[in-house]
Tab-separated table of C-alpha atoms and ligand atoms in Angstrom:
chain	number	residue	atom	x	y	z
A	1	UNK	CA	153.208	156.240	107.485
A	2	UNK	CA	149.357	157.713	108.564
A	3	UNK	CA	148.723	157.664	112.516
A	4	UNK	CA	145.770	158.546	113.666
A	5	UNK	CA	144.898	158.640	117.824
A	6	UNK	CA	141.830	157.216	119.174
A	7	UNK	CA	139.847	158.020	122.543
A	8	UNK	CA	140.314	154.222	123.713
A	9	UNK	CA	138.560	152.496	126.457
A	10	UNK	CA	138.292	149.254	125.490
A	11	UNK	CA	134.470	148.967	125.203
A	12	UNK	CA	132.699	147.886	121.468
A	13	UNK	CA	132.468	151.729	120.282
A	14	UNK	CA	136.268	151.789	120.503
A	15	UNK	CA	137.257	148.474	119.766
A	16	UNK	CA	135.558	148.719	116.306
A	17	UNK	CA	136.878	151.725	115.367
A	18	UNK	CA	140.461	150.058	115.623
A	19	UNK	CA	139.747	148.213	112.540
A	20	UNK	CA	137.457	150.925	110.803
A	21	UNK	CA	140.225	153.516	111.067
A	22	UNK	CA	142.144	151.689	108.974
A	23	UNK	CA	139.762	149.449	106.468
A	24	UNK	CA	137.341	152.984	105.749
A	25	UNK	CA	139.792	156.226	106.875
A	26	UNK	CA	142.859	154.414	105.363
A	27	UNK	CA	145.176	155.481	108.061
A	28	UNK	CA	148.251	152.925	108.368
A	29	UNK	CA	148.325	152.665	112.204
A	30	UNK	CA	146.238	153.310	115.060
A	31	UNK	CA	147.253	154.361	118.552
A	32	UNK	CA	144.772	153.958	121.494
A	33	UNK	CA	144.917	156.848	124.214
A	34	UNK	CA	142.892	156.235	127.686
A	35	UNK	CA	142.544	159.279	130.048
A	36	UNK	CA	142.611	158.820	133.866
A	37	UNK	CA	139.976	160.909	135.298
A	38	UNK	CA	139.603	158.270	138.234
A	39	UNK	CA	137.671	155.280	136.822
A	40	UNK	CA	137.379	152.426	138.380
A	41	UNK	CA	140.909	149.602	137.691
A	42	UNK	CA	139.059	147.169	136.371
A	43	UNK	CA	138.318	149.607	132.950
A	44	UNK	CA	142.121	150.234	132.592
A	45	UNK	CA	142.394	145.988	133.075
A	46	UNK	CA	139.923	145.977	130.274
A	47	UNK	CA	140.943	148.915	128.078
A	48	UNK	CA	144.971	147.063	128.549
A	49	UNK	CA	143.612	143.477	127.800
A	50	UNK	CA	141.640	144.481	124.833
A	51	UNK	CA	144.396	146.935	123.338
A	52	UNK	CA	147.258	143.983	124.026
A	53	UNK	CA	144.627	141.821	122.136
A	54	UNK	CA	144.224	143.929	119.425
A	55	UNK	CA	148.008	144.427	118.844
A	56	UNK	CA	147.221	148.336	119.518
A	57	UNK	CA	150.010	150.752	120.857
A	58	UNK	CA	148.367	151.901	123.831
A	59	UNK	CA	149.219	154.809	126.048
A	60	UNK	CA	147.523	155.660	129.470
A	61	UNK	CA	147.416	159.500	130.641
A	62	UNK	CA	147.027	160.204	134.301
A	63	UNK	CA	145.193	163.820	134.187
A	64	UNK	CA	143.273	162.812	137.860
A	65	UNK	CA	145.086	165.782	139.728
A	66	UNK	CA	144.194	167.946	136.674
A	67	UNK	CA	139.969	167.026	136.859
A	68	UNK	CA	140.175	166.949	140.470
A	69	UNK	CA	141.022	170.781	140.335
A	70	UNK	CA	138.578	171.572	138.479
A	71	UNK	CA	135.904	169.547	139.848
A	72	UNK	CA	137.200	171.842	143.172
A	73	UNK	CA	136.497	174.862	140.492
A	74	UNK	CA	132.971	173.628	139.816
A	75	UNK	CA	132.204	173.632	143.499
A	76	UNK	CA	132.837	177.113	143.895
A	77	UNK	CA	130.112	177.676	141.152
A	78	UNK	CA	128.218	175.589	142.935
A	79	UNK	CA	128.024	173.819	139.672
A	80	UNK	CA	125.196	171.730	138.561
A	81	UNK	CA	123.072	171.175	135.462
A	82	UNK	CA	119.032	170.313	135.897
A	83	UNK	CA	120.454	169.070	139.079
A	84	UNK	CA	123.314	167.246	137.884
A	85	UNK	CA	127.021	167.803	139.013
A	86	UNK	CA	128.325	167.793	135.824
A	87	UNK	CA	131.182	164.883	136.155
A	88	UNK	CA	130.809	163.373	132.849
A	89	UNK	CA	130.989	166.975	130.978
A	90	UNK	CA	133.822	168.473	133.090
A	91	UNK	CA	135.924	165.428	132.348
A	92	UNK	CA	136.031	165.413	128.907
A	93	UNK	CA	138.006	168.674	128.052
A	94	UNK	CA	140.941	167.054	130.158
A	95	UNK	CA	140.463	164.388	128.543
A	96	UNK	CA	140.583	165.595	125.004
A	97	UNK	CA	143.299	167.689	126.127
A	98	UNK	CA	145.255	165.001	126.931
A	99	UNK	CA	144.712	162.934	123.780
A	100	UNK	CA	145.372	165.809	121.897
A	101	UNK	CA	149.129	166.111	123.158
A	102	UNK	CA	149.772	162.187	122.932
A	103	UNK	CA	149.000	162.957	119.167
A	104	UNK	CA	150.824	165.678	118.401
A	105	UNK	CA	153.786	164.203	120.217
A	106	UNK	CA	153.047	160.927	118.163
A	107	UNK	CA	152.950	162.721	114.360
A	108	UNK	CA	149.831	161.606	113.989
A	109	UNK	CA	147.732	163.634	111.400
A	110	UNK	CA	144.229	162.101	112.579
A	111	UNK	CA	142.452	161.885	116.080
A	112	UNK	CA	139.191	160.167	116.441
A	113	UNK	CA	136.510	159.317	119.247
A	114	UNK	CA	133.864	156.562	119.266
A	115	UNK	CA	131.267	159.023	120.164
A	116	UNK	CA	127.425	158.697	118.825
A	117	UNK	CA	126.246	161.534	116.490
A	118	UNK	CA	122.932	161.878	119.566
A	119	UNK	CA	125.140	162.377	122.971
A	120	UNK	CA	127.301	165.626	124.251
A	121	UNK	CA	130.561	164.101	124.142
A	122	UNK	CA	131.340	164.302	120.443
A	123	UNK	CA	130.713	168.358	120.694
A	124	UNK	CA	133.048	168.461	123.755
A	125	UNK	CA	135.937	166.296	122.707
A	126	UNK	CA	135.665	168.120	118.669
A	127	UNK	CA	135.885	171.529	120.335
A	128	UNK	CA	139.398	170.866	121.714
A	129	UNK	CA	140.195	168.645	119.018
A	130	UNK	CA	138.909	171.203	116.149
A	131	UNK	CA	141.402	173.805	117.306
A	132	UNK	CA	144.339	171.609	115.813
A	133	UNK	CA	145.081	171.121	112.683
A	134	UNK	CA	144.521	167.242	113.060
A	135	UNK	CA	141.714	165.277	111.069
A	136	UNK	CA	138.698	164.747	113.417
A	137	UNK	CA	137.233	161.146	112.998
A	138	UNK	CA	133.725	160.468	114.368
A	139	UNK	CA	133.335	156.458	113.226
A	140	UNK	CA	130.368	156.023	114.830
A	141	UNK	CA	128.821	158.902	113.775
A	142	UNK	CA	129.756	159.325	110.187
A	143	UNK	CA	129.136	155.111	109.167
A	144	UNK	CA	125.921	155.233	111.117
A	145	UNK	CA	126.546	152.439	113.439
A	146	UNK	CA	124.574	150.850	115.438
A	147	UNK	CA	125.652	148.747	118.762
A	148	UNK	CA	123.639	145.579	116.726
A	149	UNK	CA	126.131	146.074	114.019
A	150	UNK	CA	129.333	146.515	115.720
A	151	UNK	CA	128.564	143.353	117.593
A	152	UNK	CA	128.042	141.534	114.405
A	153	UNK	CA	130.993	143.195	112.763
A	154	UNK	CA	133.203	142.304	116.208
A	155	UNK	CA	132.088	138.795	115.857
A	156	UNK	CA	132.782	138.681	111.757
A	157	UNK	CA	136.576	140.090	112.940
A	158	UNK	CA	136.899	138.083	116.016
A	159	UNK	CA	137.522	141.179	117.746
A	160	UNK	CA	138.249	140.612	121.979
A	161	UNK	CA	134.707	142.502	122.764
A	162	UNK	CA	132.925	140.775	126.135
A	163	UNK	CA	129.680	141.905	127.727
A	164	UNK	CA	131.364	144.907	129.036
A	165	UNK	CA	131.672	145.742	132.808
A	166	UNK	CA	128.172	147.075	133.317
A	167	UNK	CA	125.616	144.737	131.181
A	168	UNK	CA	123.925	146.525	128.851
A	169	UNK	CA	123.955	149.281	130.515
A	170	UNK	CA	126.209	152.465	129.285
A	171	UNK	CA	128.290	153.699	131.891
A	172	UNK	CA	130.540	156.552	132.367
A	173	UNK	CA	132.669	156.719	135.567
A	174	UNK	CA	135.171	159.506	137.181
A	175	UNK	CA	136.280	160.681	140.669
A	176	UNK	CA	133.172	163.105	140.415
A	177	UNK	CA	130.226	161.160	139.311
A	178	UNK	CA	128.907	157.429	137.819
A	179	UNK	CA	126.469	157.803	134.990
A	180	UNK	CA	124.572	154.798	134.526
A	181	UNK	CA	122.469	155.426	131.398
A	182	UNK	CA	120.629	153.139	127.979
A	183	UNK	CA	119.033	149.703	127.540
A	184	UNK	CA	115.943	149.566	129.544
A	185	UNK	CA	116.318	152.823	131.725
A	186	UNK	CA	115.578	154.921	128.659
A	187	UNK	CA	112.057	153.958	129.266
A	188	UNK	CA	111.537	157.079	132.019
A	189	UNK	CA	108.666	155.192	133.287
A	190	UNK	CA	110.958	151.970	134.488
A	191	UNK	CA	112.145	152.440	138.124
A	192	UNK	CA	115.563	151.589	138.213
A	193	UNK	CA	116.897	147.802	139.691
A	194	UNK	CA	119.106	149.163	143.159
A	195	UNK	CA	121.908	147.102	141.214
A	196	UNK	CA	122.358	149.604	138.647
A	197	UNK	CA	124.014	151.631	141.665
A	198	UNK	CA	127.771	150.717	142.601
A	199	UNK	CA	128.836	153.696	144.689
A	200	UNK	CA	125.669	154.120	146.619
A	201	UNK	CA	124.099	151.974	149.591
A	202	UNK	CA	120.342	151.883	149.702
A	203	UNK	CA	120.040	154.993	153.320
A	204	UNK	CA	119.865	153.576	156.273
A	205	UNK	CA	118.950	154.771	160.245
A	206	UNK	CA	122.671	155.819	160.656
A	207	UNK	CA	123.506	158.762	161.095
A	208	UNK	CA	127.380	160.542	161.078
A	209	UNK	CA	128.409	163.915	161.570
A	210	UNK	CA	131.979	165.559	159.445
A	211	UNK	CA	133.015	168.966	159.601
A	212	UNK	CA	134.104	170.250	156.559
A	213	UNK	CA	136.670	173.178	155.918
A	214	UNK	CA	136.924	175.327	153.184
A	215	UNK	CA	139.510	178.375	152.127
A	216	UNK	CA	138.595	180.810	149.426
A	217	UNK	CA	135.750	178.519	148.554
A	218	UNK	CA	138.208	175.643	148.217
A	219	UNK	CA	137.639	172.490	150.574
A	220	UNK	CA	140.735	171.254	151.930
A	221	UNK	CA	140.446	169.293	155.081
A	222	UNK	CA	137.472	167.227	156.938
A	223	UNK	CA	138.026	166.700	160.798
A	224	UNK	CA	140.866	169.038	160.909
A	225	UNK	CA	142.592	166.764	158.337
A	226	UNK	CA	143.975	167.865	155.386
A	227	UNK	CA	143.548	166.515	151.687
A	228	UNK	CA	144.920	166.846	148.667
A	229	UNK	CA	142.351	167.001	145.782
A	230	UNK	CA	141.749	163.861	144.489
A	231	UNK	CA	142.231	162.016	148.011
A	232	UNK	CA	139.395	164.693	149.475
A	233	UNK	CA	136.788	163.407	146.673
A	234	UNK	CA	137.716	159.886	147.061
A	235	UNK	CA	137.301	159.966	150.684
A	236	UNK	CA	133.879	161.506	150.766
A	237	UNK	CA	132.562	159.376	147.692
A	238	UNK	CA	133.081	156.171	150.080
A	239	UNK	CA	131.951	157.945	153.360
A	240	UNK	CA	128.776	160.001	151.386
A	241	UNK	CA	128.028	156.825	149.148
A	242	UNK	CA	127.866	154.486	152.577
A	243	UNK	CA	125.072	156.877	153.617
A	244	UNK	CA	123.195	156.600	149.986
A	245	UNK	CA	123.778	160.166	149.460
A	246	UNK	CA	123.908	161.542	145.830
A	247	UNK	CA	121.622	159.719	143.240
A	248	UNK	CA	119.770	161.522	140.582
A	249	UNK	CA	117.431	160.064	138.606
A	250	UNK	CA	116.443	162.594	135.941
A	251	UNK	CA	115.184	163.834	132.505
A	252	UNK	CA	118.382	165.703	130.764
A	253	UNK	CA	118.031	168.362	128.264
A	254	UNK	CA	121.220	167.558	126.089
A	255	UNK	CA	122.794	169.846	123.851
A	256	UNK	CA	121.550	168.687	120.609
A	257	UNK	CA	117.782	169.095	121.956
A	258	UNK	CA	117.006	165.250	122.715
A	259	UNK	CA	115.875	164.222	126.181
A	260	UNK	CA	117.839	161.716	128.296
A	261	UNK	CA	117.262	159.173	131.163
A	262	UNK	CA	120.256	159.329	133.300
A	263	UNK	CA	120.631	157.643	136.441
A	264	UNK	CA	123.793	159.599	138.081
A	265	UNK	CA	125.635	158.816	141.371
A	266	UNK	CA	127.654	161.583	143.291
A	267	UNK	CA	128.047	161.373	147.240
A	268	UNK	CA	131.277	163.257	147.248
A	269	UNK	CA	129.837	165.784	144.817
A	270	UNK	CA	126.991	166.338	146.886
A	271	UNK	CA	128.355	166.749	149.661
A	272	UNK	CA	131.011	169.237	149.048
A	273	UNK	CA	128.401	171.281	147.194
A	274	UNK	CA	125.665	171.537	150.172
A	275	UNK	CA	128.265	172.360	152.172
A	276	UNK	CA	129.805	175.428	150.138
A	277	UNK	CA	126.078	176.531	149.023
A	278	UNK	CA	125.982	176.435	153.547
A	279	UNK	CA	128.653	178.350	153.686
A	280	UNK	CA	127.939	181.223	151.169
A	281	UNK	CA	124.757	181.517	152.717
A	282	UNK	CA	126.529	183.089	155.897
A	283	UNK	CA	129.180	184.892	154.320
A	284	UNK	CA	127.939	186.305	151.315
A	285	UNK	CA	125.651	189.313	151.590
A	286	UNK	CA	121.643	188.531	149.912
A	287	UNK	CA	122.524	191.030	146.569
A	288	UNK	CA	125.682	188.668	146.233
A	289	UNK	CA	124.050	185.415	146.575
A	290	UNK	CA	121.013	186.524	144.009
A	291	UNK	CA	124.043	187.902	141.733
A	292	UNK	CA	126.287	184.937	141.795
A	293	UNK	CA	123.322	182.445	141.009
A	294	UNK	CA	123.114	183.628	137.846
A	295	UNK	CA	126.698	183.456	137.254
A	296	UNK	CA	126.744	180.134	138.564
A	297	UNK	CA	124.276	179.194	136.125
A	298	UNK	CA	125.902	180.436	133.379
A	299	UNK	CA	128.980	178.885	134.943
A	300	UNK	CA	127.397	175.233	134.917
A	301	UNK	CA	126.250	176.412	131.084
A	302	UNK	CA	129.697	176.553	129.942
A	303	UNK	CA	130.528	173.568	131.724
A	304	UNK	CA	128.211	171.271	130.319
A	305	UNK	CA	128.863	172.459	126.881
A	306	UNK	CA	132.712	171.321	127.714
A	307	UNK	CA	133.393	174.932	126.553
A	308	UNK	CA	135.275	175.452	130.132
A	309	UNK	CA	138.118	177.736	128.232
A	310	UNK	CA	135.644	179.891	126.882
A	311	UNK	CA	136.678	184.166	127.403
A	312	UNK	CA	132.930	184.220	129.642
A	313	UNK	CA	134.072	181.805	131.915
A	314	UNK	CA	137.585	183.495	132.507
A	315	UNK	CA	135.287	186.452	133.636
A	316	UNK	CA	132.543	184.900	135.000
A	317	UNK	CA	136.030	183.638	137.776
A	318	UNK	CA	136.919	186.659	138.355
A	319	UNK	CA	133.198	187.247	139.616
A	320	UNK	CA	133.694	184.194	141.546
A	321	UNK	CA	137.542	184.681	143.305
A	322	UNK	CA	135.995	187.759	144.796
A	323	UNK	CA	133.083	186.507	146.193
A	324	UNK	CA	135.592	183.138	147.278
A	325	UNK	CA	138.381	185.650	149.051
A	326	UNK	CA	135.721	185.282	151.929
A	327	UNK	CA	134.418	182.089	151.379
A	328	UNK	CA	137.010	180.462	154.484
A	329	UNK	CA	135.529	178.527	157.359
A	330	UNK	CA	134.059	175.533	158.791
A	331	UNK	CA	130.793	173.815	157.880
A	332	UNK	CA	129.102	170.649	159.841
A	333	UNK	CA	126.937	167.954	157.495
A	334	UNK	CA	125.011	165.050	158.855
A	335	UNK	CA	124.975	162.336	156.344
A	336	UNK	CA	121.213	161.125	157.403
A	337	UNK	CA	118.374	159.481	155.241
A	338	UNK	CA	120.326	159.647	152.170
A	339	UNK	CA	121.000	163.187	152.797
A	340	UNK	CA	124.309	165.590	153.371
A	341	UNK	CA	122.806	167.779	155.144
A	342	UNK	CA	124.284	171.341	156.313
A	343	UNK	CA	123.977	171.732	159.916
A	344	UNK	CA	126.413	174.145	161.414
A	345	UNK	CA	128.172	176.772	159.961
A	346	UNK	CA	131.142	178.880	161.285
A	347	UNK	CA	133.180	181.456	159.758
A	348	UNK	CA	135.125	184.720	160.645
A	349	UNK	CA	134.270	186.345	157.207
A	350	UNK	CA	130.447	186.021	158.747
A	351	UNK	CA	127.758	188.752	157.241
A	352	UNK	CA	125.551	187.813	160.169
A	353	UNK	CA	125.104	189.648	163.889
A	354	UNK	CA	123.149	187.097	166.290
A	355	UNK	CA	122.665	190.062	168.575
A	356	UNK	CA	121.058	192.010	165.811
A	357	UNK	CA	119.144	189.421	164.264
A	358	UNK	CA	117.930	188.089	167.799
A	359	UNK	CA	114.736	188.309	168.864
A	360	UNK	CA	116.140	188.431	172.815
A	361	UNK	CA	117.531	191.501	172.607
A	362	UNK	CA	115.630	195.010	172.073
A	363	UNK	CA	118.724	197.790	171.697
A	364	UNK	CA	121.708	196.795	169.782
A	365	UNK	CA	124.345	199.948	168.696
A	366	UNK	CA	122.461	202.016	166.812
A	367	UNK	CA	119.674	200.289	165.854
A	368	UNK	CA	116.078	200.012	167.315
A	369	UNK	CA	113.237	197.891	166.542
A	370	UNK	CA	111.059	200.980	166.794
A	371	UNK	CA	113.238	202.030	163.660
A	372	UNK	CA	111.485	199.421	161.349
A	373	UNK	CA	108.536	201.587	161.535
A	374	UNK	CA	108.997	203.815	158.833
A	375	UNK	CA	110.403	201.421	156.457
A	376	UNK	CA	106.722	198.777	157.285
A	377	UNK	CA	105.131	202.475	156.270
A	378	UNK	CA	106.692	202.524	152.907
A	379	UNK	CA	107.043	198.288	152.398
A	380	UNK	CA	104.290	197.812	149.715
A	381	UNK	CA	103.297	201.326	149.585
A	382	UNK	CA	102.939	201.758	145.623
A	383	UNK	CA	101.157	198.109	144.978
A	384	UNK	CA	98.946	199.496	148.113
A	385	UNK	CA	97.981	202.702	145.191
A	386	UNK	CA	97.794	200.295	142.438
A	387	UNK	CA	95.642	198.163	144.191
A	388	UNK	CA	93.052	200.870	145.591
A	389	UNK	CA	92.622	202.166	141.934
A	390	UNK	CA	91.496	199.134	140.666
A	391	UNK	CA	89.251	198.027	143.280
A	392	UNK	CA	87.867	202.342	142.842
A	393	UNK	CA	87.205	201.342	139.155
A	394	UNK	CA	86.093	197.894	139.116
A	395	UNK	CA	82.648	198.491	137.828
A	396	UNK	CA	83.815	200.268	134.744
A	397	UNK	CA	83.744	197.788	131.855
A	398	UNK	CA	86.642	197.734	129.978
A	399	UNK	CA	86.657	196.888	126.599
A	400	UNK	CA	89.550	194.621	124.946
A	401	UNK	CA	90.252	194.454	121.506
A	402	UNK	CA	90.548	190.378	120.896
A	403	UNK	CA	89.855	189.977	117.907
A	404	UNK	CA	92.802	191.712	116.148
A	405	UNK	CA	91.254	195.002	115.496
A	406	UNK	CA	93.570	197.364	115.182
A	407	UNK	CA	95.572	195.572	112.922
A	408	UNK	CA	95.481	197.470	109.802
A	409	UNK	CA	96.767	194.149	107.283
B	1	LIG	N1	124.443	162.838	129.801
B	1	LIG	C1	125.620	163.077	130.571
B	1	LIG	C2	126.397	164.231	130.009
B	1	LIG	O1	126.282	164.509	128.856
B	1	LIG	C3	126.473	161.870	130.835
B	1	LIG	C4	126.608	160.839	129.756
B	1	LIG	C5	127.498	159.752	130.239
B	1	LIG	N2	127.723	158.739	129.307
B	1	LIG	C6	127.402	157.439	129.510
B	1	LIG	N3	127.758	156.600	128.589
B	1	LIG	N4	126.786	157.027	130.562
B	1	LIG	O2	127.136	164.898	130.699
């Protein structure tokens, strides 16, 4: 007997492919997998109900603690991509991950995903899945479907499809961010209906005040109390999203080269990232922040390929845990016209000297204000040159080739 495993969540991408596994890829049986990554209940309701309907064997996989960490990870790369925090992309190497194991533990020989052959996910969940030995099914993608014929093909099978949660809308949800994406936001010049939003209230005049701590980079308590992972981002996705912090509404670059209208939501995201971006700023000395920017970059590059395992990302970390050992200390954010906004930061490991910097005081140690003179002398000194010999031979004509000359073909 054939088994393949399929990435299951109940909506029509998924549901088809029950059938299609086994009518076009001849497999004998089909096992549905659904990842926890912190969706909402009502999808595991649905992705349950529809499986039960569909007589599928269906297993649930709670990997929440697992994405937590590493949304905690991306936060000490200050991760984001075009502005995005990346929630969608860093989920779905747990999740492939975990659907993996269910199917090698299950003997199945195929593993499939009801993916589109124009969005990111299919590249993320086939470079897991490609390092097994297991057949990689793409339905979607390889019969060309559209959603107009899987509806007609659900209807033809009597297959338990409804409207979905979200309308027409296609929407991706984890404990880091809510994508909201398709129908008629992928016209970028339609402004969004405020229903499309489910974490975030519309800002208004309130104002609240949370202190956040972080060790090594990590966050672990707000108001002096301490959270485990998932709890932390949970907690701050209700408090954030009550002040309308964290929506994007953006063009995406994906990896295949199209453009995308996504409409993301992120409180606790945002929040914990303007508040370790705070942080750094006081710790980390100006060549180290310049430095680590780039690695954060290439960080959030990795990331949103779903290529989180790759060997530059094991040593782009080790850039990061030693710029983290000093990361440790408090910062204050005022949620505030849709905003999480830094305003007080505190730590011992600061690179910062109020005396010095001051401009009360005149003396401090060693240093002078006087002693600033020499380096204004030389600040500028060789664009200064530059600048006099071109204003000494500005009535010279110069003559530019522009027509190719000098090219001898
Ligand atoms: N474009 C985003 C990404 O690739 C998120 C896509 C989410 N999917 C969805 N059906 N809304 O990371």
């Amino acid at each position: 007997m054939t088994r393949v495993a399929l990435a299951f969540s109940g909506g029509l991408d998924t549901t088809v492919c029950v059938p299609l596994l086994e009518e076009e890829y001849g497999y004998d049986d089909v096992i549905g997998v659904t990842v926890d990554v912190g969706q909402p209940a009502e999808e595991f309701d649905e992705a349950e109900a529809t499986a039960e309907a569909l007589g599928l064997e269906h297993y649930v996989v709670d990997a929440r603690e697992e994405f937590a960490r590493l949304c905690l990870e991306s936060v000490r790369a200050n991760a984001t991509y075009q502005g995005y925090p990346l929630g969608t992309a860093l989920a779905r190497p747990v999740i492939a991950k975990a659907i993996l194991e269910v199917a090698e533990e299950q003997d199945c020989t195929g593993i499939a995903h009801g993916c589109t052959g124009k969005g990111n996910d299919q590249l993320r969940f086939e470079a897991v899945w490609r390092d097994s030995d297991l057949e990689v099914i793409a339905p979607v993608r390889e019969l060309g479907l559209t959603r107009e014929w899987e509806k007609e093909y659900a209807a033809e099978k009597d297959l338990p499809v409804e409207g979905g949660s979200g309308g027409d809308w296609s929407i991706d949800t984890n404990l880091w961010s809510r994508s909201v994406e398709g129908d008629d936001l992928e016209d970028p010049n339609y402004v969004p209906p405020t229903d499309i939003y489910a974490w975030t209230q519309d800002p208004s005049d309130e104002t609240e005040e949370i202190e956040i701590t972080f060790e090594n980079g990590y966050p672990v308590a707000v108001d002096g109390t301490e959270y485990e992972p998932v709890e932390l981002i949970e907690y701050l996705n209700e408090l954030a999203g009550s002040y309308g912090v964290g929506r994007t509404d953006m063009m995406e670059d994906r990896m295949l080269g199209l453009k995308v209208r996504e409409n993301y939501e992120h409180p606790g995201a945002t929040t914990l990232l303007n508040a370790h971006e705070a942080l750094e700023g006081l710790v980390l000395t100006q060549e180290e922040r310049q430095f680590k920017q780039q690695i954060d970059q290439q960080w959030s590059q990795k990331a949103y390929e779903g290529l989180i395992d790759a060997p530059l990302v094991s040593a782009l970390e080790a850039f990061i845990d030693e710029t983290q050992k000093r990361v440790t200390g408090t910062v204050t954010i005022r949620f505030e016209g849709g905003q999480a906004r830094p305003v007080a930061r505190d730590s011992k490991f600061a690179a910062y000297s109020a005396e010095h910097a001051s401009f009360d005081t005149e003396t401090v140690g060693k240093i002078k204000q006087e002693d600033a003179t020499g380096v204004a002398k030389y600040h500028g000194f060789q664009r200064r040159l530059a600048n006099e010999a071109i204003a000494a031979n500005a009535d010279e004509e110069v003559e530019l080739a522009t027509d190719g000359s000098g090219d001898d073909e």
